[in-house]
Amino acid sequence: MVMEKINLEKLRNIGIIAHIDAGKTTTSERILFYTGKNYKLGEVYDGTATMDWMVQEKERGITITSAATTCIWKDIQINLIDTPGHVDFTIEVERSLKVLDGAVVVFCGVGGVEPQSETVWRQADRYEVPRIAFVNKMDRTGANFPEVIGQIHKRLGANAAAIQLPFGKEAGFNAIIDLVERKLVHYKDDLGKDVEIKDIPPEPMPEVLKYHTLMVEKLAEVDDKIMEDYLHNKEISIADLKAAIRKNVIANKFVPVLCGSSFKNKGVQLVLDAVRDYLPSPLDLPPIKGTNPETQEFQEIESSEKAPFCALCFKVATDPYVGKINYIRVYSGTLDAGTYIYNASKRERERVTKIVKMHANHQEMINSITCGEIAAAVGLKGTKTGDTLCTEKNPILIEAMRFPEPVLQQAIEPKSKDAQEKLGLALHKLEEEDPSFRVSYNQETGQTLIAGMGQLHLEIIIDRILREFNVEAGVGQPQVAYRETLTKKIRSVGKFISQSGGRGQYGHCVLEMEPQETPGLGITFEDKIKSGAIPREFIPAVKQGIMGSAKNGVLAGYPVTDVKCILVDGSFHEVDSSELAFKMAGSLAFSDGLRRGGPILLEPIMDIEVVVPEEFMGQVIGDLSSRRAKIISLAQRLNLRTVRANIPLAEVFNYATILRSLTQGRASYTMEPSFYTEVPSHISEKIITGFASAGSTRKSI
């Protein structure tokens, strides 16, 4: 199929992001309905949502994988990605935001800014993604629009202002006041298609004037023209207001806040209008920066179809009919089906056999894809998430996205010998699809270990192995992914000498090892060799030895993190020195330094928020305290209380069941990984003793 040529000014690449259950998928389904992509409304609750196409999504009523589609609204084309809200699938949000030009952040009118709202907001900040806010569920009991805006200011630090107001409260919500156009948008039917635009009645005018002034003041803080007109009491035209909102949304200086109820079909067309009016096209954003893999010089990628081809693979998926498909965002140039491209990350050529436009899990074949578009390529063999695709004559590397470290692991084994190969193939495909899922093999115990972001993440993976890949497998109990590190600065020597007739092996290095000043940096290597004590060609081998040794610590075999290694000295033999010898020397020096550097175990700490009725507050806080939790804050949310705390992951296995029994099923919680900290000595001793008695290393991720 030949696609019509797109005017880049009329293109919007946007994502829907939010906390779990804020209404992302319901909003996406309404967008598909109002743009004519779907002819009937899909619902999450009855498993008919187009964007939640996986069996597990339909069964559980949650989004697990990001789904992409394309639709037309008025004169613009929207490439839309619906993302998950559950923290276990945060990688899906991360990789989507990397390639999107704008985002609609959905907030619950009752819940407001929830923990995962903060996480996705920080992710959008990291990638400098312009966004608009949509306060959903305004028809629900307890919905409070001004309260949510206050939380956006306080918790997210955003310069936000309402550009709409709800008309009618809770169940009586049936219209929206547009503060920019100063009109009332009234919904006359249940489908939200029969819309009447009227003048604002006199009753809400004082509130309208108040919020209109607030909107102008917030804009004046970041826009000189609006400031000048405001100070001189000039009437600000609708065109000037819209231009100022668009300019400052794109510059990430202003967040317009809209309202509505996606489930009741109110306000979604106005969200689409805001996407059209205020979110950027690919031409509105600064050029993407990259580096030349040959010269390491910075380069800018111009958004033009005449420029050399450049794209980023941001997702890999397995299709039962066509095999592996790679989702790509094209930043410049054009790609035709059947042509060769260059993977600059792997430094190898790849052939694109087909190009398809995605509509959730349905595909539409097209002949080519051009600058600014999002589509999927079929036929790429070695390309993975984060790889840059370009032309061989103009190689460039776009900065890859960050992948979170897994915090939970468990053993998995096939139930029969026949299933062994099928399991290996399934795990390989799943690891390719999901960079936050890791597979490793413990040589000593003969166990295959899978690791992920949480219990739900691993549950879904195991469910897919059993149902999608038809592999019968047994799994062990989830285990915490501990880490090891050192606590003091140490100087360590590694010497590897082997002589067994003929040419020998000689490698000698001296390392200075110390804890990282900032946690989370992992293992870093610095070369400070002077006067050629070790030849340059052997230094990468020392680093390889260190990184290999860091996979297994000295206390309980867990991976080592947050250690700074500086190569300061060493010696070599003219004949006997080799890369292997220096790799062994680096490994020996690292292990010795870790052993003498006051090694400790680290455990993952989770950020947990429990929403609980007032009468159960005492039981919940008491239970959290008994689980080594540190209470950070207590707050009120309508007639409920919220408890926020840091708690060790080891203490919250099956917490959902425990919380239900404590509160008669009336409390809920959300949790996400936050940081690593030292394991208390009495618990650390038990872990190390258990490791020693098992007589094996628990090799982790």
XYZ file of C-alpha atoms in Angstrom:
701
model
C 0.000 0.000 0.000
C 1.288 3.502 -0.858
C 0.791 5.975 1.982
C -0.071 9.603 1.247
C 2.826 11.971 1.723
C 2.638 13.626 5.126
C 3.132 17.315 5.742
C 5.402 17.249 8.812
C 3.636 20.292 10.305
C 0.441 18.207 10.432
C 2.021 15.230 12.234
C 1.762 14.560 15.982
C 3.637 11.682 17.656
C 2.024 11.431 21.079
C 1.734 9.031 24.005
C -0.886 8.549 26.704
C 0.880 8.161 30.073
C -0.442 7.922 33.654
C -0.696 6.049 36.932
C -2.422 2.653 36.783
C -6.225 2.903 36.461
C -6.305 6.632 35.618
C -8.060 5.841 32.323
C -5.289 5.784 29.672
C -6.660 2.938 27.575
C -10.266 4.181 27.873
C -9.059 7.607 26.646
C -7.171 5.918 23.758
C -10.282 3.932 22.807
C -12.345 7.177 22.664
C -9.672 8.795 20.501
C -9.936 5.876 18.042
C -13.747 6.199 18.057
C -13.932 9.967 17.530
C -11.249 9.943 14.802
C -13.184 7.237 12.916
C -10.490 4.572 13.330
C -12.968 2.366 15.217
C -16.701 2.299 14.578
C -17.666 1.093 18.037
C -16.357 1.853 21.506
C -13.960 -0.671 23.043
C -14.043 -1.114 26.826
C -11.298 -2.275 29.200
C -13.740 -3.806 31.702
C -15.286 -6.262 29.219
C -12.074 -7.099 27.315
C -13.041 -5.369 24.037
C -10.399 -2.599 24.108
C -8.474 -2.466 20.819
C -5.258 -1.257 22.446
C -5.288 -4.006 25.115
C -4.972 -6.894 22.651
C -2.925 -9.454 24.625
C -4.831 -12.329 26.295
C -3.298 -11.387 29.653
C -4.417 -7.739 29.205
C -8.003 -8.753 28.445
C -8.123 -11.132 31.426
C -6.619 -8.737 33.961
C -8.039 -5.453 32.638
C -4.600 -3.798 32.646
C -2.192 -2.611 29.965
C 1.004 -4.682 29.822
C 2.642 -3.661 26.556
C 2.583 -0.291 24.775
C 0.366 -0.376 21.679
C 0.774 1.935 18.668
C -1.779 3.144 16.130
C -2.351 5.948 13.635
C -5.490 8.086 13.245
C -6.619 11.350 11.632
C -8.239 14.245 13.510
C -9.413 17.220 11.428
C -6.310 18.096 9.365
C -3.624 16.292 11.407
C -2.270 12.735 11.555
C -1.746 11.375 15.073
C 0.660 8.503 15.743
C -0.570 7.351 19.157
C 1.084 5.080 21.730
C -0.949 3.839 24.716
C 1.395 2.872 27.581
C 1.008 0.737 30.736
C 0.524 2.354 34.157
C 1.813 -0.488 36.337
C 5.360 0.089 37.578
C 6.402 -3.469 36.624
C 6.089 -2.411 32.968
C 7.757 1.008 33.289
C 10.211 0.088 30.490
C 7.281 0.434 28.050
C 6.803 4.075 29.121
C 10.561 4.729 29.034
C 11.062 3.557 25.474
C 7.892 5.227 24.206
C 8.827 8.631 25.667
C 12.258 8.349 24.043
C 10.712 8.597 20.556
C 7.565 10.684 21.148
C 7.246 14.414 20.481
C 4.497 15.038 23.039
C 2.409 13.360 25.734
C -1.054 13.511 27.249
C -0.695 12.848 30.995
C -3.939 11.478 32.424
C -4.795 12.084 36.103
C -7.716 10.631 38.047
C -10.093 13.401 39.220
C -10.370 11.605 42.593
C -6.868 10.150 43.087
C -4.990 13.161 41.680
C -1.195 12.887 41.434
C -0.433 9.286 42.418
C 3.002 7.599 42.782
C 3.260 6.319 39.213
C 2.058 9.746 37.969
C 5.258 11.151 39.505
C 7.363 8.405 37.900
C 6.044 8.972 34.362
C 6.320 12.742 34.845
C 10.016 12.366 35.783
C 10.534 10.134 32.746
C 8.953 12.809 30.521
C 11.203 15.435 32.177
C 14.277 13.308 31.407
C 13.421 13.175 27.691
C 12.142 16.801 27.687
C 8.765 15.735 26.264
C 6.183 18.567 26.018
C 2.897 17.558 27.645
C -0.702 18.483 28.332
C -2.612 17.253 31.398
C -6.062 15.665 31.238
C -7.960 15.286 34.534
C -10.217 12.296 33.885
C -13.152 10.770 35.820
C -14.753 14.142 36.645
C -18.100 12.317 36.917
C -16.895 10.254 39.892
C -17.920 10.941 43.498
C -15.154 12.942 45.167
C -13.654 14.329 41.917
C -11.916 17.619 42.723
C -10.443 19.551 39.765
C -8.777 22.436 41.713
C -7.226 19.929 44.162
C -5.619 17.980 41.286
C -4.166 21.194 39.787
C -2.760 22.057 43.231
C -1.097 18.628 43.410
C 0.380 19.087 39.908
C 1.998 22.311 41.171
C 3.142 20.923 44.506
C 4.184 17.355 43.716
C 5.369 17.740 40.127
C 6.671 21.320 40.289
C 4.927 22.132 37.000
C 3.866 25.582 35.803
C 0.324 24.379 35.127
C -3.000 26.176 34.717
C -6.528 25.131 33.805
C -7.601 25.981 30.237
C -10.961 24.298 30.926
C -13.345 23.988 33.877
C -15.888 21.226 34.590
C -19.525 22.358 34.516
C -21.638 20.319 36.900
C -20.283 18.222 39.759
C -19.738 14.475 40.003
C -22.791 12.640 38.521
C -24.140 16.021 37.314
C -21.025 16.702 35.180
C -22.336 17.245 31.650
C -20.431 20.167 30.118
C -16.997 21.788 29.920
C -16.158 25.485 30.036
C -13.427 26.452 27.555
C -11.417 29.257 29.228
C -9.509 30.130 26.043
C -12.541 30.490 23.747
C -14.843 31.469 26.688
C -17.566 29.070 25.562
C -19.559 26.245 27.128
C -19.263 22.832 25.431
C -22.415 20.889 26.294
C -22.807 17.118 25.630
C -26.377 16.224 24.679
C -26.022 12.454 24.075
C -24.353 9.487 25.796
C -21.832 8.900 22.982
C -20.545 12.463 23.199
C -21.091 13.070 19.488
C -23.992 15.531 19.757
C -22.146 18.607 21.057
C -23.627 22.080 21.497
C -21.390 25.165 21.835
C -23.101 27.844 23.934
C -22.335 31.052 25.801
C -21.310 30.606 29.422
C -24.284 31.148 31.770
C -23.964 33.878 34.444
C -23.741 31.563 37.533
C -20.177 30.232 36.991
C -18.821 33.563 35.601
C -16.971 34.603 38.823
C -15.102 31.276 38.808
C -14.496 31.531 35.042
C -12.954 35.004 35.447
C -10.816 33.793 38.370
C -9.391 30.822 36.459
C -8.997 32.822 33.225
C -6.897 35.358 35.152
C -4.853 32.538 36.730
C -4.205 31.067 33.266
C -3.037 34.446 31.930
C -0.808 35.015 34.997
C 0.853 31.605 34.628
C 1.471 32.320 30.941
C 2.771 35.816 31.727
C 5.443 34.250 33.970
C 7.023 32.595 30.913
C 5.891 34.732 27.949
C 7.049 38.346 27.436
C 4.244 39.332 25.043
C 1.504 38.080 27.367
C 3.281 39.769 30.300
C 3.348 43.117 28.477
C -0.338 42.934 27.499
C -1.300 41.824 31.011
C 0.611 44.639 32.731
C -0.966 47.245 30.403
C -4.469 45.771 30.909
C -4.781 45.062 27.201
C -7.367 42.580 25.951
C -5.499 39.395 24.982
C -6.959 37.851 21.835
C -7.810 34.148 21.518
C -5.175 33.808 18.761
C -2.478 35.333 21.014
C -3.491 33.087 23.925
C -3.334 29.959 21.767
C 0.009 30.984 20.264
C 1.465 31.615 23.738
C 0.164 28.281 25.090
C 1.604 26.385 22.096
C 4.975 28.151 22.249
C 5.436 27.517 25.977
C 4.124 23.939 25.932
C 6.715 23.128 23.249
C 9.409 24.876 25.336
C 8.327 22.817 28.408
C 7.521 26.000 30.333
C 3.756 25.585 30.629
C 1.291 22.698 31.109
C -2.357 23.323 30.107
C -4.817 21.311 32.203
C -7.983 19.902 30.606
C -10.857 17.976 32.182
C -13.457 15.381 31.233
C -14.691 11.830 31.644
C -13.464 9.371 29.005
C -15.767 6.575 30.181
C -18.804 8.904 29.911
C -17.542 10.227 26.524
C -17.038 13.826 27.609
C -13.996 15.959 26.823
C -11.960 13.638 24.563
C -12.590 15.661 21.374
C -11.265 18.708 23.241
C -8.146 16.706 24.164
C -7.688 15.970 20.441
C -8.087 19.690 19.686
C -5.426 20.454 22.323
C -3.082 17.864 20.753
C -3.595 19.613 17.420
C -3.269 23.163 18.776
C -0.573 22.846 21.452
C 1.618 19.749 21.065
C 4.581 19.914 18.669
C 5.110 18.493 15.221
C 8.575 16.994 14.474
C 9.529 20.375 12.946
C 8.818 22.264 16.190
C 11.439 20.417 18.201
C 15.221 20.948 18.228
C 17.246 18.514 16.069
C 18.087 15.153 17.636
C 21.727 14.916 18.678
C 23.945 11.937 17.957
C 27.600 10.961 17.711
C 29.621 9.728 14.767
C 30.759 6.190 15.728
C 34.034 6.664 13.828
C 35.115 10.131 15.045
C 33.009 10.366 18.284
C 32.048 13.913 17.205
C 28.566 15.276 17.981
C 26.177 15.689 15.073
C 22.657 17.041 14.715
C 19.985 15.141 12.792
C 17.849 17.451 10.667
C 14.123 16.606 10.426
C 13.974 16.413 6.648
C 13.147 13.645 4.186
C 16.000 14.905 1.986
C 18.575 14.256 4.734
C 20.300 10.829 5.034
C 18.133 8.135 6.637
C 18.318 7.825 10.441
C 15.962 5.992 12.828
C 15.890 4.511 16.321
C 14.563 1.039 17.126
C 12.597 1.544 20.342
C 10.800 -1.793 20.650
C 11.091 -5.405 19.498
C 8.064 -7.726 19.380
C 7.407 -11.268 18.171
C 4.480 -11.808 15.813
C 3.166 -15.381 15.366
C 2.810 -14.864 11.587
C 5.717 -12.646 10.461
C 8.262 -13.346 13.238
C 10.286 -10.518 14.755
C 9.145 -6.940 14.155
C 11.119 -3.835 15.116
C 9.236 -0.648 15.969
C 11.194 2.338 14.651
C 10.920 6.132 14.783
C 12.377 7.827 11.696
C 14.177 11.092 12.460
C 15.405 11.917 8.948
C 15.304 10.620 5.385
C 13.143 7.859 3.908
C 13.206 4.071 4.173
C 11.851 1.819 1.397
C 10.845 -1.811 1.862
C 13.343 -4.300 0.408
C 16.400 -2.069 0.962
C 19.546 -2.451 3.074
C 20.278 -0.247 6.065
C 23.182 0.008 8.521
C 22.900 -0.769 12.235
C 25.408 1.727 13.671
C 25.148 0.233 17.179
C 26.124 -3.278 15.992
C 28.147 -2.063 12.970
C 26.449 -4.466 10.576
C 24.148 -4.303 7.552
C 20.488 -5.319 7.802
C 17.811 -5.831 5.139
C 14.278 -4.535 5.619
C 11.979 -7.008 3.869
C 8.689 -5.300 4.785
C 7.437 -2.128 6.462
C 4.111 -2.163 8.312
C 1.927 0.444 9.990
C 0.696 -0.893 13.326
C -2.830 -0.686 14.715
C -2.371 -2.438 18.093
C -1.627 -6.031 16.906
C -2.949 -5.530 13.350
C -0.595 -4.685 10.510
C -0.971 -2.709 7.304
C 1.808 -3.139 4.741
C 3.268 0.031 3.249
C 6.025 0.643 0.682
C 8.021 3.263 2.578
C 8.247 5.352 5.718
C 9.551 8.886 5.916
C 10.914 11.440 8.372
C 8.816 11.927 11.536
C 6.858 8.676 11.233
C 6.562 5.653 13.523
C 6.160 2.188 11.985
C 7.543 -1.356 12.230
C 10.219 -3.030 10.113
C 10.228 -6.772 9.356
C 13.362 -8.754 8.504
C 15.928 -7.193 10.836
C 17.907 -10.026 12.431
C 20.400 -8.481 14.873
C 18.688 -5.164 15.704
C 17.632 -4.728 19.337
C 15.896 -2.048 21.419
C 17.971 1.143 21.476
C 19.919 0.468 18.254
C 20.384 3.279 15.707
C 19.602 2.513 12.058
C 21.096 4.735 9.331
C 22.995 4.657 6.019
C 26.474 3.161 5.841
C 27.823 6.358 4.240
C 26.447 8.557 7.047
C 26.807 6.552 10.284
C 25.439 8.124 13.461
C 24.586 6.895 16.957
C 21.565 8.275 18.841
C 21.867 8.023 22.615
C 20.156 4.797 23.717
C 17.514 4.780 26.452
C 18.080 3.703 30.063
C 16.872 0.276 31.128
C 15.950 -0.280 34.790
C 17.719 -3.019 36.733
C 15.510 -5.992 37.724
C 14.834 -6.393 41.456
C 13.267 -9.874 41.577
C 14.444 -13.247 40.298
C 13.300 -16.861 40.325
C 14.411 -20.190 38.936
C 12.613 -21.785 35.994
C 13.068 -25.258 34.529
C 11.314 -27.297 31.822
C 9.155 -30.219 32.957
C 10.560 -32.506 30.267
C 13.720 -32.824 28.162
C 11.685 -32.097 25.039
C 10.682 -28.717 26.472
C 14.324 -27.686 27.175
C 14.997 -26.278 23.710
C 11.544 -24.666 23.449
C 12.078 -22.948 26.814
C 15.475 -21.582 25.730
C 13.946 -20.203 22.526
C 10.999 -18.646 24.408
C 13.277 -16.983 26.984
C 15.540 -15.626 24.223
C 12.557 -14.071 22.384
C 11.130 -12.571 25.588
C 14.534 -11.137 26.553
C 14.803 -9.538 23.109
C 11.351 -7.978 23.507
C 11.790 -6.695 27.062
C 15.142 -5.156 28.134
C 13.990 -5.088 31.788
C 13.691 -8.917 31.735
C 16.972 -10.821 32.149
C 17.910 -14.492 31.853
C 21.039 -16.065 33.355
C 22.343 -19.578 33.977
C 23.916 -20.739 37.244
C 26.678 -23.169 36.280
C 27.014 -24.688 39.775
C 23.336 -25.360 40.507
C 22.343 -25.909 36.885
C 19.438 -23.473 37.323
C 18.110 -21.036 34.759
C 17.244 -17.769 36.515
C 14.769 -15.208 35.220
C 14.719 -11.686 36.644
C 12.220 -8.843 36.316
C 10.761 -5.683 37.806
C 8.299 -7.324 40.204
C 5.982 -10.238 40.909
C 3.383 -9.192 38.313
C 6.101 -8.795 35.651
C 7.404 -12.350 36.250
C 3.848 -13.750 36.490
C 3.031 -12.359 33.032
C 6.323 -13.673 31.592
C 5.645 -17.177 32.981
C 2.036 -17.059 31.734
C 3.280 -16.167 28.232
C 5.835 -19.015 28.317
C 3.088 -21.496 29.195
C 0.385 -20.212 26.820
C 2.017 -18.312 23.977
C 5.062 -20.567 23.534
C 3.385 -23.797 24.777
C 6.254 -24.699 27.104
C 5.524 -26.668 30.263
C 7.819 -25.318 32.961
C 8.099 -25.240 36.738
C 9.156 -22.140 38.649
C 10.717 -21.586 42.061
C 9.782 -19.001 44.683
C 10.662 -15.366 43.808
C 14.002 -14.243 45.291
C 15.262 -10.745 46.025
C 18.025 -9.575 43.660
C 20.585 -8.512 46.272
C 23.822 -6.731 45.346
C 27.299 -6.568 46.886
C 29.700 -3.633 47.247
C 32.719 -2.531 49.284
C 32.851 0.097 52.027
C 36.456 1.338 52.055
C 39.221 2.349 49.686
C 41.704 -0.428 48.968
C 44.756 -1.039 46.822
C 44.746 -4.463 45.228
C 47.256 -6.447 43.155
C 46.378 -9.087 40.574
C 49.149 -11.261 39.183
C 48.596 -14.156 36.802
C 51.647 -16.299 35.963
C 51.405 -19.651 34.236
C 54.269 -21.739 32.843
C 53.504 -25.147 31.418
C 56.135 -25.686 28.780
C 56.526 -23.489 25.739
C 55.164 -19.968 25.894
C 53.876 -18.950 29.343
C 51.287 -16.426 30.526
C 52.125 -13.244 32.429
C 49.777 -10.455 33.516
C 50.182 -8.057 36.429
C 48.020 -5.076 37.386
C 47.464 -2.832 40.400
C 43.995 -1.413 41.108
C 42.756 1.253 43.470
C 39.168 0.392 44.419
C 36.710 2.567 46.347
C 32.944 3.010 46.836
C 31.216 5.287 44.312
C 30.457 8.777 45.640
C 26.976 8.604 44.070
C 24.981 5.360 44.415
C 23.626 3.864 41.197
C 26.720 4.377 39.023
C 27.558 0.658 38.986
C 31.130 -0.456 38.195
C 33.320 2.210 36.571
C 36.838 1.756 35.204
C 39.510 4.455 34.871
C 42.952 4.076 33.322
C 45.758 6.033 35.017
C 48.711 4.007 33.731
C 51.799 6.122 33.163
C 55.021 5.518 31.222
C 53.751 2.345 29.546
C 53.777 0.049 32.602
C 51.072 -1.940 30.759
C 50.867 -1.714 26.937
C 47.720 0.044 25.671
C 46.420 -3.062 23.876
C 46.140 -5.001 27.177
C 44.192 -2.359 29.152
C 40.739 -3.306 27.704
C 41.483 -6.903 28.791
C 41.994 -5.736 32.411
C 38.604 -3.992 32.237
C 37.006 -7.177 30.828
C 38.418 -9.180 33.733
C 37.027 -6.680 36.267
C 33.548 -6.660 34.680
C 33.499 -10.463 34.501
C 34.520 -10.814 38.139
C 31.869 -8.246 39.186
C 29.080 -10.617 38.109
C 29.669 -12.706 41.241
C 30.510 -11.180 44.620
C 32.510 -12.715 47.448
C 29.831 -12.799 50.188
C 26.930 -14.661 48.609
C 27.644 -14.651 44.891
C 25.437 -11.656 44.061
C 26.504 -9.086 41.409
C 28.780 -6.280 42.598
C 27.761 -2.640 42.118
C 28.885 0.924 42.896
C 32.649 0.309 42.856
C 35.136 2.693 41.239
C 38.200 0.876 39.843
C 41.334 2.836 38.872
C 44.175 1.034 37.090
C 47.333 2.660 38.490
C 50.240 0.290 37.829
C 51.365 -3.104 36.572
C 54.024 -4.857 34.552
C 54.298 -7.067 31.474
C 56.572 -9.619 29.838
C 57.805 -9.031 26.297
C 56.965 -12.610 25.239
C 54.539 -14.138 27.754
C 52.019 -11.305 28.208
C 48.655 -11.717 26.476
C 45.082 -10.415 26.630
C 44.005 -13.566 28.481
C 46.724 -13.106 31.130
C 45.711 -9.483 31.788
C 42.026 -10.415 31.832
C 42.816 -12.992 34.549
C 44.977 -10.451 36.420
C 42.137 -7.891 36.396
C 39.708 -10.529 37.684
C 42.051 -11.607 40.488
C 42.764 -7.994 41.528
C 39.054 -7.149 41.672
C 38.105 -10.239 43.717
C 40.990 -9.672 46.150
C 40.138 -5.967 46.557
C 36.463 -6.733 47.165
C 37.365 -9.346 49.798
C 39.599 -6.878 51.688
C 37.420 -3.787 51.108
C 34.807 -4.451 53.793
C 32.205 -6.071 51.534
C 28.513 -5.664 52.397
C 25.200 -6.866 50.972
C 22.745 -4.334 49.504
C 18.992 -4.840 49.165
C 16.397 -3.086 46.951
C 14.180 -0.600 48.797
C 10.707 0.064 47.415
C 8.715 3.300 47.503
C 5.241 2.194 48.653
C 2.020 4.194 48.972
C -0.930 2.622 50.809
C -4.409 4.183 50.475
C -6.414 3.088 53.518
C -9.688 4.017 55.297
C -9.127 6.009 58.500
C -10.249 3.188 60.842
C -7.506 0.806 59.595
C -4.706 3.382 59.669
C -3.177 2.108 62.933
C -3.045 -1.552 61.840
C -1.439 -0.659 58.496
C 1.245 1.593 60.039
C 1.985 -1.016 62.725
C 2.330 -3.749 60.110
C 4.601 -1.592 57.922
C 6.832 -0.790 60.911
C 7.183 -4.511 61.684
C 8.419 -4.937 58.096
C 11.356 -2.525 58.529
C 9.486 0.265 56.702
C 10.445 3.905 57.166
C 7.329 6.121 57.044
C 7.943 9.186 54.849
C 4.591 10.951 54.889
C 0.937 10.696 55.900
C -1.760 12.539 53.962
C -5.523 12.868 53.586
C -7.351 12.010 50.352
C -11.084 12.668 50.774
C -12.239 10.188 53.472
C -9.130 8.047 52.993
C -5.590 8.301 54.383
C -2.407 7.724 52.395
C 0.767 6.327 53.920
C 4.000 6.682 51.974
C 7.039 4.695 53.080
C 10.332 3.121 52.023
C 10.292 -0.633 52.609
C 12.700 -3.497 51.768
C 11.458 -5.667 48.886
C 12.164 -8.800 50.951
C 9.424 -7.729 53.396
C 6.570 -7.232 50.926
C 6.140 -10.528 49.093
C 2.384 -11.277 48.862
C 1.657 -7.903 50.500
C -1.631 -7.632 48.568
C -3.045 -10.618 50.499
C -1.771 -9.301 53.842
C -3.220 -5.813 53.231
C -6.601 -7.264 52.255
C -6.816 -9.269 55.476
C -5.763 -6.244 57.586
C -8.369 -3.903 56.074
C -11.278 -6.178 55.060
C -10.212 -5.689 51.445
C -10.746 -1.910 51.552
C -7.133 -0.691 51.140
C -4.936 -0.594 48.048
C -1.257 0.064 47.424
C 1.249 0.898 44.702
C 4.958 0.201 44.830
C 8.056 0.899 42.752
C 11.834 0.318 43.114
C 13.589 3.321 44.648
C 17.195 2.614 45.713
C 19.594 0.048 47.220
C 20.816 0.189 50.814
C 22.856 -1.982 53.205
C 21.185 -5.111 54.556
C 21.086 -5.143 58.408
C 23.867 -7.356 59.796
C 21.599 -10.006 61.395
C 19.739 -10.512 58.077
C 22.960 -10.366 56.068
C 24.436 -13.176 58.197
C 21.432 -15.407 57.456
C 21.726 -14.792 53.700
C 25.484 -15.510 53.689
C 25.027 -18.607 55.876
C 22.278 -19.867 53.561
C 24.565 -19.310 50.568
C 27.450 -21.130 52.221
C 25.299 -24.107 53.245
C 23.863 -24.381 49.719
C 27.450 -24.537 48.493
C 26.668 -22.573 45.380
C 26.767 -19.058 44.047
C 23.441 -17.463 43.326
C 24.482 -15.827 40.144
C 22.022 -13.040 39.432
C 21.228 -10.776 36.628
